[in-house]
Every structure is written in structure tokens, then in C-alpha cells.
mmCIF file of C-alpha atoms and ligand atoms in Angstrom:
data_model
loop_
_atom_site.group_PDB
_atom_site.id
_atom_site.type_symbol
_atom_site.label_atom_id
_atom_site.label_comp_id
_atom_site.label_asym_id
_atom_site.label_seq_id
_atom_site.Cartn_x
_atom_site.Cartn_y
_atom_site.Cartn_z
ATOM 1 C CA MET A 1 80.405 81.514 97.538
ATOM 2 C CA GLU A 2 83.847 80.808 98.954
ATOM 3 C CA LYS A 3 85.309 84.039 100.321
ATOM 4 C CA ILE A 4 89.060 84.015 99.893
ATOM 5 C CA THR A 5 90.433 87.374 100.982
ATOM 6 C CA TYR A 6 88.093 90.276 100.304
ATOM 7 C CA PHE A 7 84.400 90.280 99.455
ATOM 8 C CA LEU A 8 82.613 93.504 98.507
ATOM 9 C CA CYS A 9 79.065 92.159 98.683
ATOM 10 C CA GLU A 10 79.455 91.482 102.417
ATOM 11 C CA SER A 11 76.843 93.917 103.759
ATOM 12 C CA ASN A 12 74.362 93.461 100.910
ATOM 13 C CA GLU A 13 73.551 91.274 97.938
ATOM 14 C CA SER A 14 75.595 93.486 95.654
ATOM 15 C CA SER A 15 78.660 95.660 96.142
ATOM 16 C CA THR A 16 76.632 98.882 95.773
ATOM 17 C CA GLU A 17 76.767 99.489 99.528
ATOM 18 C CA PHE A 18 80.539 99.070 99.454
ATOM 19 C CA TYR A 19 80.920 101.687 96.705
ATOM 20 C CA LYS A 20 78.886 104.185 98.751
ATOM 21 C CA LYS A 21 80.881 103.511 101.915
ATOM 22 C CA ASN A 22 84.181 103.664 100.072
ATOM 23 C CA LEU A 23 83.249 106.989 98.467
ATOM 24 C CA ASN A 24 82.381 108.549 101.832
ATOM 25 C CA PHE A 25 85.398 107.092 103.561
ATOM 26 C CA SER A 26 87.768 108.234 100.817
ATOM 27 C CA LYS A 27 86.373 111.772 101.093
ATOM 28 C CA LYS A 28 87.014 111.687 104.831
ATOM 29 C CA VAL A 29 90.603 110.473 104.332
ATOM 30 C CA LEU A 30 91.269 113.106 101.673
ATOM 31 C CA ASN A 31 89.919 115.880 103.931
ATOM 32 C CA LYS A 32 92.143 114.709 106.771
ATOM 33 C CA LEU A 33 95.161 114.513 104.461
ATOM 34 C CA GLU A 34 94.467 118.017 103.194
ATOM 35 C CA GLY A 35 93.941 119.342 106.732
ATOM 36 C CA ASN A 36 97.220 117.832 107.968
ATOM 37 C CA PHE A 37 99.466 118.277 104.941
ATOM 38 C CA SER A 38 98.174 121.224 102.948
ATOM 39 C CA ASN A 39 101.433 123.192 103.313
ATOM 40 C CA ASP A 40 103.607 120.148 102.600
ATOM 41 C CA ILE A 41 101.722 119.319 99.443
ATOM 42 C CA ASN A 42 101.783 122.907 98.170
ATOM 43 C CA ASP A 43 105.559 123.015 98.721
ATOM 44 C CA TYR A 44 105.979 119.696 96.922
ATOM 45 C CA MET A 45 103.810 120.720 93.976
ATOM 46 C CA ASN A 46 105.665 124.050 93.696
ATOM 47 C CA TYR A 47 108.961 122.158 93.663
ATOM 48 C CA ILE A 48 107.736 119.854 90.866
ATOM 49 C CA ASN A 49 106.441 122.774 88.859
ATOM 50 C CA LYS A 50 109.528 124.949 89.327
ATOM 51 C CA ASN A 51 111.832 122.126 88.270
ATOM 52 C CA ASN A 52 109.656 120.995 85.363
ATOM 53 C CA MET A 53 109.644 117.463 86.694
ATOM 54 C CA GLU A 54 106.302 116.436 85.253
ATOM 55 C CA GLN A 55 102.952 117.766 84.142
ATOM 56 C CA LEU A 56 101.328 118.647 87.461
ATOM 57 C CA ARG A 57 98.750 116.133 88.671
ATOM 58 C CA SER A 58 95.830 116.995 90.927
ATOM 59 C CA LYS A 59 96.385 117.807 94.585
ATOM 60 C CA SER A 60 94.387 114.753 95.637
ATOM 61 C CA GLU A 61 96.772 112.441 93.734
ATOM 62 C CA TYR A 62 99.784 113.943 95.521
ATOM 63 C CA LEU A 63 97.953 113.611 98.847
ATOM 64 C CA LEU A 64 97.414 109.942 98.007
ATOM 65 C CA GLU A 65 101.176 109.633 97.559
ATOM 66 C CA ILE A 66 101.640 110.872 101.144
ATOM 67 C CA LEU A 67 99.370 108.070 102.306
ATOM 68 C CA MET A 68 101.288 105.567 100.185
ATOM 69 C CA ILE A 69 104.612 106.710 101.644
ATOM 70 C CA GLY A 70 103.321 106.266 105.200
ATOM 71 C CA VAL A 71 101.696 102.864 104.618
ATOM 72 C CA PHE A 72 104.645 101.432 102.677
ATOM 73 C CA TRP A 73 107.091 102.734 105.283
ATOM 74 C CA LYS A 74 105.129 101.054 108.039
ATOM 75 C CA GLU A 75 104.695 97.790 106.147
ATOM 76 C CA HIS A 76 108.021 97.362 104.394
ATOM 77 C CA VAL A 77 110.858 99.507 105.729
ATOM 78 C CA ASN A 78 112.113 96.802 108.112
ATOM 79 C CA LYS A 79 112.504 94.480 105.135
ATOM 80 C CA ALA A 80 113.890 97.250 102.905
ATOM 81 C CA ILE A 81 116.833 97.963 105.183
ATOM 82 C CA SER A 82 117.793 94.273 105.146
ATOM 83 C CA LEU A 83 118.046 94.094 101.353
ATOM 84 C CA SER A 84 121.547 94.404 99.980
ATOM 85 C CA LYS A 85 122.590 95.803 96.637
ATOM 86 C CA ILE A 86 123.359 92.663 94.595
ATOM 87 C CA PRO A 87 120.092 90.742 95.199
ATOM 88 C CA ARG A 88 118.203 94.020 94.867
ATOM 89 C CA ASN A 89 119.657 94.687 91.404
ATOM 90 C CA ILE A 90 119.064 91.089 90.261
ATOM 91 C CA LEU A 91 115.447 91.251 91.425
ATOM 92 C CA ILE A 92 114.868 94.581 89.662
ATOM 93 C CA LYS A 93 116.277 93.083 86.456
ATOM 94 C CA LEU A 94 114.102 89.953 86.795
ATOM 95 C CA SER A 95 110.968 92.014 87.346
ATOM 96 C CA THR A 96 111.612 93.736 83.983
ATOM 97 C CA LEU A 97 112.416 90.445 82.213
ATOM 98 C CA ARG A 98 109.153 88.800 83.311
ATOM 99 C CA GLU A 99 107.244 91.223 81.115
ATOM 100 C CA LYS A 100 108.446 89.162 78.133
ATOM 101 C CA GLU A 101 105.767 86.491 77.820
ATOM 102 C CA SER A 102 108.182 83.914 76.307
ATOM 103 C CA ILE A 103 110.470 83.783 79.361
ATOM 104 C CA LYS A 104 108.005 84.725 82.118
ATOM 105 C CA LYS A 105 107.712 81.186 83.529
ATOM 106 C CA ILE A 106 111.417 80.598 83.940
ATOM 107 C CA VAL A 107 112.002 84.128 85.288
ATOM 108 C CA ASP A 108 109.245 83.640 87.855
ATOM 109 C CA ILE A 109 110.788 80.429 89.205
ATOM 110 C CA ASN A 110 113.996 82.322 89.968
ATOM 111 C CA ARG A 111 112.176 85.376 91.214
ATOM 112 C CA GLY A 112 110.108 83.287 93.624
ATOM 113 C CA LEU A 113 113.212 81.810 95.193
ATOM 114 C CA LEU A 114 115.072 85.127 95.480
ATOM 115 C CA GLU A 115 111.993 87.001 96.674
ATOM 116 C CA TYR A 116 111.495 84.636 99.550
ATOM 117 C CA LEU A 117 115.183 84.654 100.506
ATOM 118 C CA PHE A 118 115.898 88.380 100.208
ATOM 119 C CA LEU A 119 112.683 90.391 100.266
ATOM 120 C CA ASN A 120 111.074 88.574 103.146
ATOM 121 C CA ARG A 121 113.830 89.130 105.720
ATOM 122 C CA ARG A 122 112.715 91.635 108.315
ATOM 123 C CA SER A 123 115.105 93.481 110.613
ATOM 124 C CA ASN A 124 113.934 93.648 114.229
ATOM 125 C CA ASP A 125 115.762 96.937 114.818
ATOM 126 C CA LYS A 126 113.930 100.225 115.133
ATOM 127 C CA VAL A 127 114.458 101.890 111.780
ATOM 128 C CA LYS A 128 115.790 105.441 111.801
ATOM 129 C CA ILE A 129 113.576 107.811 109.861
ATOM 130 C CA SER A 130 115.882 109.319 107.250
ATOM 131 C CA LEU A 131 116.215 110.051 103.543
ATOM 132 C CA GLU A 132 118.740 107.221 103.295
ATOM 133 C CA ASN A 133 116.187 104.682 104.529
ATOM 134 C CA TYR A 134 113.464 106.232 102.372
ATOM 135 C CA LYS A 135 115.654 105.514 99.325
ATOM 136 C CA LYS A 136 116.059 101.928 100.534
ATOM 137 C CA LEU A 137 112.294 101.641 100.779
ATOM 138 C CA VAL A 138 111.807 102.860 97.189
ATOM 139 C CA ASN A 139 114.464 100.404 95.967
ATOM 140 C CA TYR A 140 112.792 97.597 97.880
ATOM 141 C CA LEU A 141 109.449 98.377 96.226
ATOM 142 C CA LYS A 142 111.166 98.321 92.822
ATOM 143 C CA ALA A 143 112.746 94.949 93.593
ATOM 144 C CA CYS A 144 109.350 93.479 94.569
ATOM 145 C CA GLY A 145 108.129 94.003 91.006
ATOM 146 C CA ASP A 146 104.471 94.337 91.989
ATOM 147 C CA TYR A 147 104.961 97.933 93.172
ATOM 148 C CA LYS A 148 106.779 99.184 90.078
ATOM 149 C CA GLU A 149 104.327 102.009 89.389
ATOM 150 C CA GLU A 150 104.013 103.074 93.027
ATOM 151 C CA ALA A 151 107.828 103.102 93.297
ATOM 152 C CA LYS A 152 108.052 105.441 90.297
ATOM 153 C CA ARG A 153 105.749 107.909 92.062
ATOM 154 C CA LEU A 154 107.638 107.668 95.356
ATOM 155 C CA GLU A 155 110.963 108.072 93.588
ATOM 156 C CA VAL A 156 109.998 111.601 92.495
ATOM 157 C CA TRP A 157 109.915 112.578 96.177
ATOM 158 C CA ILE A 158 113.601 111.684 96.622
ATOM 159 C CA SER A 159 114.901 114.735 94.805
ATOM 160 C CA TYR A 160 112.441 116.943 96.721
ATOM 161 C CA PHE A 161 113.582 115.508 100.061
ATOM 162 C CA PHE A 162 117.150 116.006 98.900
ATOM 163 C CA SER A 163 116.452 119.737 98.535
ATOM 164 C CA LEU A 164 115.372 120.001 102.198
ATOM 165 C CA ASN A 165 117.475 119.848 105.322
ATOM 166 C CA LYS A 166 117.831 116.547 107.171
ATOM 167 C CA ASN A 167 115.673 117.508 110.156
ATOM 168 C CA LYS A 168 112.827 118.694 107.975
ATOM 169 C CA VAL A 169 112.837 115.395 106.024
ATOM 170 C CA GLU A 170 112.729 113.409 109.260
ATOM 171 C CA LYS A 171 109.870 115.543 110.533
ATOM 172 C CA ILE A 172 107.914 115.125 107.293
ATOM 173 C CA LEU A 173 108.417 111.350 107.102
ATOM 174 C CA THR A 174 107.509 110.967 110.786
ATOM 175 C CA SER A 175 104.232 112.806 110.213
ATOM 176 C CA TYR A 176 103.425 110.596 107.181
ATOM 177 C CA LEU A 177 104.100 107.496 109.234
ATOM 178 C CA GLU A 178 101.848 108.778 112.037
ATOM 179 C CA PHE A 179 99.101 109.374 109.512
ATOM 180 C CA ALA A 180 99.495 105.836 108.159
ATOM 181 C CA LYS A 181 98.976 104.449 111.668
ATOM 182 C CA TYR A 182 95.833 106.541 112.038
ATOM 183 C CA PHE A 183 94.677 105.376 108.564
ATOM 184 C CA GLU A 184 95.159 101.754 109.519
ATOM 185 C CA ASP A 185 92.795 102.165 112.484
ATOM 186 C CA ILE A 186 90.054 104.136 110.752
ATOM 187 C CA SER A 187 90.155 102.066 107.562
ATOM 188 C CA GLN A 188 89.782 98.907 109.607
ATOM 189 C CA GLU A 189 86.670 100.359 111.158
ATOM 190 C CA ALA A 190 85.204 101.575 107.859
ATOM 191 C CA LEU A 191 86.278 98.871 105.403
ATOM 192 C CA GLY A 192 87.389 95.944 107.598
ATOM 193 C CA ILE A 193 84.039 94.204 107.040
ATOM 194 C CA TYR A 194 85.046 93.633 103.399
ATOM 195 C CA THR A 195 88.500 92.258 104.159
ATOM 196 C CA LYS A 196 87.832 90.075 107.183
ATOM 197 C CA ASN A 197 89.118 86.902 105.508
ATOM 198 C CA VAL A 198 92.540 88.326 104.738
ATOM 199 C CA ASN A 199 94.038 87.333 108.094
ATOM 200 C CA LEU A 200 92.682 83.824 107.743
ATOM 201 C CA PHE A 201 94.212 83.584 104.273
ATOM 202 C CA LEU A 202 97.563 84.802 105.638
ATOM 203 C CA LYS A 203 97.722 82.000 108.220
ATOM 204 C CA ASN A 204 98.637 79.460 105.523
ATOM 205 C CA ILE A 205 100.696 81.768 103.371
ATOM 206 C CA ASP A 206 104.095 80.293 104.194
ATOM 207 C CA LYS A 207 102.953 76.712 103.679
ATOM 208 C CA LYS A 208 101.347 77.353 100.315
ATOM 209 C CA TYR A 209 103.249 80.254 98.744
ATOM 210 C CA LYS A 210 106.842 79.836 99.923
ATOM 211 C CA TYR A 211 109.264 80.273 96.977
ATOM 212 C CA ARG A 212 106.474 81.305 94.629
ATOM 213 C CA GLU A 213 106.789 84.554 92.696
ATOM 214 C CA ASP A 214 103.448 85.756 94.107
ATOM 215 C CA PHE A 215 104.473 85.155 97.733
ATOM 216 C CA LEU A 216 104.841 88.868 98.530
ATOM 217 C CA PHE A 217 101.771 89.884 96.544
ATOM 218 C CA CYS A 218 99.618 87.359 98.367
ATOM 219 C CA SER A 219 101.208 88.217 101.750
ATOM 220 C CA ARG A 220 99.888 91.762 101.822
ATOM 221 C CA LYS A 221 97.951 92.748 104.912
ATOM 222 C CA GLU A 222 94.491 94.281 105.190
ATOM 223 C CA VAL A 223 95.803 97.836 105.314
ATOM 224 C CA GLU A 224 97.117 97.516 101.741
ATOM 225 C CA TYR A 225 93.690 96.387 100.556
ATOM 226 C CA HIS A 226 92.219 99.479 102.219
ATOM 227 C CA LEU A 227 94.929 101.697 100.715
ATOM 228 C CA ASN A 228 94.023 100.417 97.244
ATOM 229 C CA MET A 229 90.290 100.867 97.848
ATOM 230 C CA VAL A 230 90.799 104.490 98.862
ATOM 231 C CA GLY A 231 93.496 105.094 96.236
ATOM 232 C CA ALA A 232 91.328 103.754 93.404
ATOM 233 C CA GLN A 233 88.452 105.958 94.525
ATOM 234 C CA ILE A 234 90.678 109.056 94.682
ATOM 235 C CA MET A 235 92.064 108.327 91.199
ATOM 236 C CA ASN A 236 88.598 107.684 89.779
ATOM 237 C CA GLU A 237 87.444 111.076 91.043
ATOM 238 C CA ALA A 238 90.585 112.775 89.723
ATOM 239 C CA TYR A 239 90.170 111.424 86.155
ATOM 240 C CA ARG A 240 86.398 111.067 85.803
ATOM 241 C CA LYS A 241 85.761 114.302 83.893
ATOM 242 C CA GLU A 242 88.620 113.703 81.439
ATOM 243 C CA PHE A 243 87.562 110.080 81.010
ATOM 244 C CA LEU A 244 83.998 111.010 80.113
ATOM 245 C CA LYS A 245 85.317 113.349 77.414
ATOM 246 C CA THR A 246 87.368 110.641 75.630
ATOM 247 C CA LYS A 247 86.147 109.595 72.186
ATOM 248 C CA GLU A 248 87.156 105.947 72.496
ATOM 249 C CA LYS A 249 86.466 103.872 75.592
ATOM 250 C CA ARG A 250 87.743 100.419 76.422
ATOM 251 C CA LEU A 251 86.909 97.983 79.192
ATOM 252 C CA LEU A 252 89.765 95.707 80.239
ATOM 253 C CA LEU A 253 88.628 92.546 81.987
ATOM 254 C CA PRO A 254 90.799 89.943 83.737
ATOM 255 C CA SER A 255 90.710 86.346 82.504
ATOM 256 C CA CYS A 256 89.260 85.117 85.823
ATOM 257 C CA MET A 257 85.889 86.501 84.643
ATOM 258 C CA ARG A 258 85.659 83.947 81.788
ATOM 259 C CA ILE A 259 83.520 80.863 82.211
ATOM 260 C CA LYS A 260 86.036 78.644 80.396
ATOM 261 C CA ASP A 261 89.731 78.124 80.939
ATOM 262 C CA GLU A 262 92.466 79.327 78.621
ATOM 263 C CA LYS A 263 92.374 76.146 76.504
ATOM 264 C CA ASN A 264 88.637 76.213 75.868
ATOM 265 C CA CYS A 265 87.927 79.952 75.671
ATOM 266 C CA LYS A 266 87.527 80.953 72.027
ATOM 267 C CA ALA A 267 88.601 84.581 72.472
ATOM 268 C CA ILE A 268 90.729 86.005 69.671
ATOM 269 C CA LYS A 269 94.159 87.495 70.356
ATOM 270 C CA THR A 270 94.749 91.064 69.168
ATOM 271 C CA GLU A 271 97.476 93.594 69.926
ATOM 272 C CA GLU A 272 95.285 95.311 72.515
ATOM 273 C CA GLY A 273 94.139 92.127 74.289
ATOM 274 C CA TYR A 274 91.785 89.182 73.645
ATOM 275 C CA ILE A 275 88.350 89.783 72.128
ATOM 276 C CA CYS A 276 85.475 87.556 73.236
ATOM 277 C CA ASN A 277 84.057 85.259 70.566
ATOM 278 C CA SER A 278 80.750 84.700 72.408
ATOM 279 C CA CYS A 279 81.195 80.937 72.749
ATOM 280 C CA SER A 280 79.091 80.785 75.929
ATOM 281 C CA LYS A 281 76.054 82.854 76.795
ATOM 282 C CA ASN A 282 76.648 82.338 80.541
ATOM 283 C CA CYS A 283 80.112 83.863 80.474
ATOM 284 C CA ASN A 284 80.557 87.145 82.381
ATOM 285 C CA VAL A 285 82.936 88.470 79.748
ATOM 286 C CA ASN A 286 80.339 87.808 77.062
ATOM 287 C CA LYS A 287 77.768 89.695 79.188
ATOM 288 C CA TYR A 288 79.949 92.843 79.280
ATOM 289 C CA ASP A 289 80.951 92.402 75.641
ATOM 290 C CA LYS A 290 77.262 92.625 74.701
ATOM 291 C CA LEU A 291 76.933 95.711 76.909
ATOM 292 C CA GLY A 292 79.907 97.204 75.098
ATOM 293 C CA LYS A 293 78.188 96.700 71.741
ATOM 294 C CA LYS A 294 75.096 98.421 73.117
ATOM 295 C CA TYR A 295 76.945 101.395 74.648
ATOM 296 C CA ASN A 296 79.845 101.678 72.229
ATOM 297 C CA PHE A 297 82.873 100.570 74.201
ATOM 298 C CA GLN A 298 85.299 97.799 73.253
ATOM 299 C CA VAL A 299 85.936 94.942 75.683
ATOM 300 C CA TYR A 300 89.323 93.226 75.928
ATOM 301 C CA ILE A 301 90.419 90.340 78.118
ATOM 302 C CA ILE A 302 93.799 91.119 79.653
ATOM 303 C CA PRO A 303 95.493 88.039 81.147
ATOM 304 C CA HIS A 304 97.840 90.070 83.369
ATOM 305 C CA GLU A 305 98.565 93.722 84.152
ATOM 306 C CA SER A 306 101.924 93.344 82.367
ATOM 307 C CA SER A 307 100.001 92.554 79.158
ATOM 308 C CA ILE A 308 98.738 96.151 79.008
ATOM 309 C CA SER A 309 101.078 97.797 76.561
ATOM 310 C CA VAL A 310 101.020 100.105 73.571
ATOM 311 C CA LYS A 311 103.330 100.191 70.559
ATOM 312 C CA ASN A 312 103.370 103.969 70.366
ATOM 313 C CA LYS A 313 102.531 106.322 73.181
ATOM 314 C CA ILE A 314 98.904 107.367 72.910
ATOM 315 C CA LYS A 315 98.032 111.046 72.809
ATOM 316 C CA TYR A 316 96.655 111.646 76.278
ATOM 317 C CA GLY A 317 92.937 112.352 76.313
ATOM 318 C CA HIS A 318 91.999 110.205 73.278
ATOM 319 C CA ILE A 319 91.374 106.793 74.833
ATOM 320 C CA GLY A 320 89.746 106.131 78.174
ATOM 321 C CA ILE A 321 90.099 102.750 79.790
ATOM 322 C CA ILE A 322 88.244 101.134 82.631
ATOM 323 C CA GLY A 323 90.520 98.602 84.245
ATOM 324 C CA VAL A 324 88.884 95.819 86.197
ATOM 325 C CA ALA A 325 91.136 94.060 88.669
ATOM 326 C CA CYS A 326 91.429 92.594 92.099
ATOM 327 C CA VAL A 327 91.698 95.278 94.798
ATOM 328 C CA LEU A 328 95.459 94.979 95.292
ATOM 329 C CA ASN A 329 96.216 95.810 91.646
ATOM 330 C CA LEU A 330 94.157 98.946 91.317
ATOM 331 C CA ILE A 331 96.581 101.745 92.211
ATOM 332 C CA SER A 332 99.383 100.238 90.122
ATOM 333 C CA GLY A 333 97.008 99.522 87.224
ATOM 334 C CA GLY A 334 95.670 103.094 87.223
ATOM 335 C CA LEU A 335 99.159 104.593 87.370
ATOM 336 C CA LYS A 336 100.380 102.350 84.577
ATOM 337 C CA ALA A 337 97.410 103.185 82.351
ATOM 338 C CA LYS A 338 98.046 106.901 82.894
ATOM 339 C CA ASN A 339 101.755 106.493 82.032
ATOM 340 C CA LEU A 340 100.830 104.782 78.771
ATOM 341 C CA GLY A 341 98.629 107.722 77.793
ATOM 342 C CA PHE A 342 95.184 106.349 78.673
ATOM 343 C CA VAL A 343 92.696 108.231 80.819
ATOM 344 C CA PRO A 344 92.013 105.703 83.580
ATOM 345 C CA GLN A 345 89.014 104.626 85.585
ATOM 346 C CA CYS A 346 88.742 101.439 87.547
ATOM 347 C CA VAL A 347 86.115 99.032 88.758
ATOM 348 C CA PHE A 348 86.814 96.528 91.537
ATOM 349 C CA LEU A 349 86.348 92.819 91.090
ATOM 350 C CA ASP A 350 83.711 92.062 93.734
ATOM 351 C CA TYR A 351 85.967 89.273 95.054
ATOM 352 C CA CYS A 352 89.122 87.527 93.952
ATOM 353 C CA GLY A 353 89.240 83.971 92.628
ATOM 354 C CA CYS A 354 91.939 83.601 90.029
ATOM 355 C CA LYS A 355 93.559 80.227 89.607
ATOM 356 C CA ASP A 356 97.039 81.734 89.241
ATOM 357 C CA HIS A 357 97.196 83.372 92.653
ATOM 358 C CA ARG A 358 94.233 82.698 94.894
ATOM 359 C CA HIS A 359 92.317 79.477 94.380
ATOM 360 C CA ASP A 360 93.293 75.925 93.354
ATOM 361 C CA LYS A 361 90.422 75.478 90.923
ATOM 362 C CA GLY A 362 89.585 79.133 90.306
ATOM 363 C CA ILE A 363 86.322 80.957 91.035
ATOM 364 C CA ILE A 364 84.612 82.887 88.227
ATOM 365 C CA THR A 365 84.625 86.538 89.212
ATOM 366 C CA ASP A 366 82.285 89.451 88.494
ATOM 367 C CA ILE A 367 81.839 93.193 88.966
ATOM 368 C CA ASN A 368 79.088 95.631 89.885
ATOM 369 C CA MET A 369 77.359 96.436 86.599
ATOM 370 C CA SER A 370 75.704 99.603 87.952
ATOM 371 C CA TYR A 371 79.061 101.015 88.983
ATOM 372 C CA LEU A 372 80.454 100.172 85.548
ATOM 373 C CA LEU A 373 77.583 102.072 83.910
ATOM 374 C CA TYR A 374 78.163 104.967 86.315
ATOM 375 C CA SER A 375 81.870 105.006 85.387
ATOM 376 C CA LEU A 376 80.872 105.242 81.724
ATOM 377 C CA GLY A 377 78.539 108.142 82.481
ATOM 378 C CA ILE A 378 75.496 106.057 81.509
ATOM 379 C CA GLU A 379 73.869 105.688 84.929
ATOM 380 C CA GLU A 380 73.735 107.950 87.974
ATOM 381 C CA CYS A 381 75.505 106.661 91.067
HETATM 382 S S1 SF4 B 401 82.223 83.680 75.992
HETATM 383 FE FE1 SF4 B 401 84.016 84.793 75.302
HETATM 384 S S2 SF4 B 401 85.358 85.077 77.066
HETATM 385 FE FE2 SF4 B 401 83.769 83.597 77.616
HETATM 386 S S3 SF4 B 401 84.766 81.654 77.284
HETATM 387 FE FE3 SF4 B 401 83.697 82.149 75.354
HETATM 388 S S4 SF4 B 401 85.115 83.328 74.074
HETATM 389 FE FE4 SF4 B 401 85.982 83.154 76.154
#
């Protein structure tokens, strides 16, 4: 098996060991976050509640946002401060336009060019920690397109920071950045074994991905893989009980799990996604489709995260979805599903291999079936 970036079956034949390690590590990170930022998070949640900003989420989800702020600051703020208003606004507009399937290709050609020219420029200056630069960071994430959902969460913090005095904001952001540095070290130790090919992959990134719309997505460093591993675990824990109570359950699979390419796959298009037509018994999608018939969940093939949409907002609590995706898409996928009214759970692709972003010919991907059955409440972990 060709290992491209991450590989969850590294320490065993299956990814079961990874799931155990990730669960324990995520608990450790959450405990540390709570120990360090308990007062901060209570203040933030009180502010949200008092100002009716949203239906309060769980404390662990807000603690995850602290980790996201720190990691994104560390990874992207030097690029964010170099991005000026006009290209930023064009890129934000293009990232919305690409959701229209009919013009996606042409939008992506332009986005690829602009992304490389404007979102990849990194200032060498030491960046002052301030609310002003935090806003630039959130705008940068919006302009990237791939962080749309994360940016929405981080944007809520702006009005809270605005209510505090300047020194307090600087102190808070500094402590989040410090935590992100600590996270980078401990996550490398705990999860680095699963992401050891990322640096190798990044060596050729400029040669192969320059001017492509997925340049930034594919350029992400190991720490963002680890952030998504931990983030997905935290979100799974936060929504598990509600998910198990939902009457309707759906499993959303990416097209890289099919045995045949787009032209030859006989799946049928519906409003919710493609439904497998069982044209090949060796196809992984067919395997999970059969499981769905046995355990009463519907399987859909979703070509891209942007294809997840609903005509009318769903009443929250009715439909639970298990999103399957490559590690880097899990936080954004979970947040998007929640925004649309689904109760989310996610399962990691054991490795990536899609033809669009990662591999010239494409590698057929798969997931851990036991973890899927655990997510559905059918098997014990
Ligand atoms: S078995 Fe289903 S998903 Fe797989 S190639 Fe055939 S129709 Fe497509």
C-alpha cells in the first residue's frame, strides 16, 4: 500500500489501535485545556449566553476552539497579515461561487492562481498579538475557502474580544498560542507515527501543486492533521448521545471509496447524494451499502464536502449523519453538518488516496468497520 500522507493502520493491521490512542490523547488534551482555560471558557460561554449569540454548545467544543485559534495563529498569521483587502474579497467571493457545480472548474482555475499569489505570501516580521491581527487571521481563513466553517466559529470570538480591554485580549491570545506550541510537541509524540509521510509529501508540493486550487489544502503541516484527529474525537464525544437518539441515520462516503471511476460507477444521483447500484461486489461502497440495509441506515456517496446541502433546514435531532472523510476535512465537515441541522459523527478514512488531490491514479480507500459499528451504537468500542 502506497502511503501518501497519513496512514492510520501504521501500528497494526487495522486502525483500531489508532482509535484507542486518539481517544486517550484527546482526553489528555481536553483535560489540559480545561485546566489551563477553565475561567476563560466560562467567561466566553457566559458572554455568548448573555448576548443570545447562539444556542450554547458543550464546553469541550468551545475548548476545541481555543486550540484551533492557537494552531491557526501559529500556522497562518504571518500569511494573514500580508493579505490585502481586494484579493481577500475576491477570494472570499470565489470560494462561495465554487459551490455551484456548473462553474466550479472555471472558478477553481482562477482561485488556484490567486491563492498561490496572495495566500501563500508569508511576512518574516514578528506579528504583534492583537485583536486587529486576529481579525486578519479570521479573514484569511475565510479567503482560503477550505476553512469556511472553522472561520465562522472563530469569528464569534471577535465580538467577545471586542468587549475586553486590549491588554486582556493580548494576554488571552498569547496563552492560546503557547498552548498550540505545547500541543504541536505532544501531538507529534502521540500521533506522529500516523502522519510521518506528510513531510515527505510536502517536499514536492511546490512543483506539483503550484497554481492549483488545492495548493493550500495539500500544503498543511502535520500539526493540522493532529488538530483534526483530536477535534473529530472531541466532536464525536460531544454529539454521540444525541446521534444515537436520532430516528434516521445516514452514512456519507467519499467517492474515493468506489472501485470504479465516475464514468463507470452506476450509482444513481439523488438530492441527498449518489446511491450505490451494486454494480461490483468488490466495491467498498457496496460493502457498506449492504451493511446499511442490514442495520437500517442509508448510504450516500458524496463527491465533495460542498455537495452536502439541504433544501430546507432540518429540524435538529431528527437526522444523524456519519461523515467519512480524509483527516483534514473532519472538523469542517462536522461543523457544516451541525449547521445544516444534522447530528454529526465522523469516521476517518484510514488513509487518503483520492485522484483529485492526492494521487495521480487514485487509491481506493476504506474505513474501520468496527469503529463505524461503534459509532452507530451497534458494537462496543
Ligand atoms: S458498487 Fe456501487 S459505488 Fe461501487 S462502483 Fe458500483 S455503483 Fe458505484
